[in-house]
Coordinates of C-alpha atoms in Angstrom, one line a residue:
X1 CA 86.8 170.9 122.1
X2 CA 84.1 170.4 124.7
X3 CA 85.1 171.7 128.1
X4 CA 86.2 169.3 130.9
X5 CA 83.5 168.0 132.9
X6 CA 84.9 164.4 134.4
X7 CA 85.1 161.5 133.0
X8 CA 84.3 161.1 129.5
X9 CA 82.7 159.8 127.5
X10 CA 79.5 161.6 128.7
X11 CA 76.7 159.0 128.9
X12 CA 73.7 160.8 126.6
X13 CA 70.2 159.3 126.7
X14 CA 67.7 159.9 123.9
X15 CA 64.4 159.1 124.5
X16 CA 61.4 158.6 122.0
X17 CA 57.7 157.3 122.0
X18 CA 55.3 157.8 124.4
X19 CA 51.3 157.6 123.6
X20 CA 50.7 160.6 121.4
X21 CA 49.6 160.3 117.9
X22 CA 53.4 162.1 117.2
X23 CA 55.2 158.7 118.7
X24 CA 56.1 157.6 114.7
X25 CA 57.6 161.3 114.7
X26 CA 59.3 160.8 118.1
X27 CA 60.7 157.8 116.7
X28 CA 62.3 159.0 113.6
X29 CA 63.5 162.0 115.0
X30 CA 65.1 160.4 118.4
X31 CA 66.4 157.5 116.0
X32 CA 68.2 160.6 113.8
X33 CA 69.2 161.9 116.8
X34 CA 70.6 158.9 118.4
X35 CA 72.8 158.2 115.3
X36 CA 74.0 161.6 114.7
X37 CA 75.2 161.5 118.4
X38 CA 76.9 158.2 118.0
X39 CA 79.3 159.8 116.1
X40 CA 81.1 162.0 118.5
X41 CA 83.6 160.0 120.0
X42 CA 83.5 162.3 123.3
X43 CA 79.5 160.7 123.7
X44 CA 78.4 157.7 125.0
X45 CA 74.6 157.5 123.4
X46 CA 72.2 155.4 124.2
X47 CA 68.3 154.9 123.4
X48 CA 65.6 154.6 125.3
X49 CA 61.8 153.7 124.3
X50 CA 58.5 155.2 126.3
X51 CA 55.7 152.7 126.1
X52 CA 53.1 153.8 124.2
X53 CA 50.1 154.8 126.7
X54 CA 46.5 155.9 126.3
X55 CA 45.4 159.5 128.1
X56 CA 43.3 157.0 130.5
X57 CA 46.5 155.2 131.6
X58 CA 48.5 158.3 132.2
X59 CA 45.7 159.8 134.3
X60 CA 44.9 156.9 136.1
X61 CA 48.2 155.6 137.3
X62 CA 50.5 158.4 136.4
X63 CA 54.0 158.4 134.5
X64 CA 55.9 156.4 136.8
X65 CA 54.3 153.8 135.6
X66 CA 55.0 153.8 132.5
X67 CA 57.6 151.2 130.8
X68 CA 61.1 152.7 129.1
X69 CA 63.1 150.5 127.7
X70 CA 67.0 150.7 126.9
X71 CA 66.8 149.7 123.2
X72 CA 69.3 147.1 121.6
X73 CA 70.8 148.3 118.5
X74 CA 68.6 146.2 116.3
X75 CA 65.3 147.4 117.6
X76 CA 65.8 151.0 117.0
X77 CA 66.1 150.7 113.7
X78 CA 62.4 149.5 113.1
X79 CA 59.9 151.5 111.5
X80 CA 57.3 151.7 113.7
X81 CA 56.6 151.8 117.5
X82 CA 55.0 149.4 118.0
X83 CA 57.2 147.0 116.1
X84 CA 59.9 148.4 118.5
X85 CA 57.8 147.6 121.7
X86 CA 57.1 143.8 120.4
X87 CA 60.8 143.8 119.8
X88 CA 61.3 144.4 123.5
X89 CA 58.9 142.0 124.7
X90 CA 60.4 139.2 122.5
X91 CA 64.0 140.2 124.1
X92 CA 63.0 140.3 127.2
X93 CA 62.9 137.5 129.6
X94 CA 59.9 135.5 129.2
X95 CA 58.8 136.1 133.2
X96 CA 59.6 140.0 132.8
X97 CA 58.0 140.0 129.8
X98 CA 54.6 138.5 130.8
X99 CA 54.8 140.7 134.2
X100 CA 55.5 143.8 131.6
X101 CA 52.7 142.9 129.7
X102 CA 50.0 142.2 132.6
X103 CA 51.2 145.6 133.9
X104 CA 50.0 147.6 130.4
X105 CA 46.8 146.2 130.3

């Protein structure tokens, strides 16, 4: 039994992807992760995406701006990231979506 810490269940965020050539890895492991963890009924799990990014991008306007996006059931289960990330943009509301996309150019 876990030990008391307030309300339960505990919200858990897995996070996956980012711009290194591991993101595929990242992927398949956070997606393991995340469905292992949906089976404790104590848990609350939900996944997150971290745009995919170049080195230039991260040193020229720093990790806050990257994207990270609270994944629908559906979308984690794709096989790649970037299949994920077009996922996304085809969820999101077109106007957010095209301001998203300007914004990772």
């Amino acid at each position: 039994r876990a030990p008391d810490h307030g309300a339960w269940p505990q919200r858990v965020r897995v996070i996956f992807g980012g711009g290194t050539s591991e993101r595929q890895v990242s992927l398949m492991s956070g997606t393991n992760v995340w469905l292992k963890l949906r089976e404790c009924p104590d848990l609350n799990v939900e996944p997150y995406l971290l745009e995919p990014y170049t080195e230039q991008q991260l040193l020229d306007d720093g990790i806050e701006s990257l994207a990270v996006w609270k994944l629908p059931y559906a979308e984690v289960l794709r096989h790649t990231v970037e299949e994920v990330v077009d996922g996304c943009m085809r969820e999101l509301d077109p106007d957010v979506a095209k301001a998203t996309f300007e914004t990772r150019k």
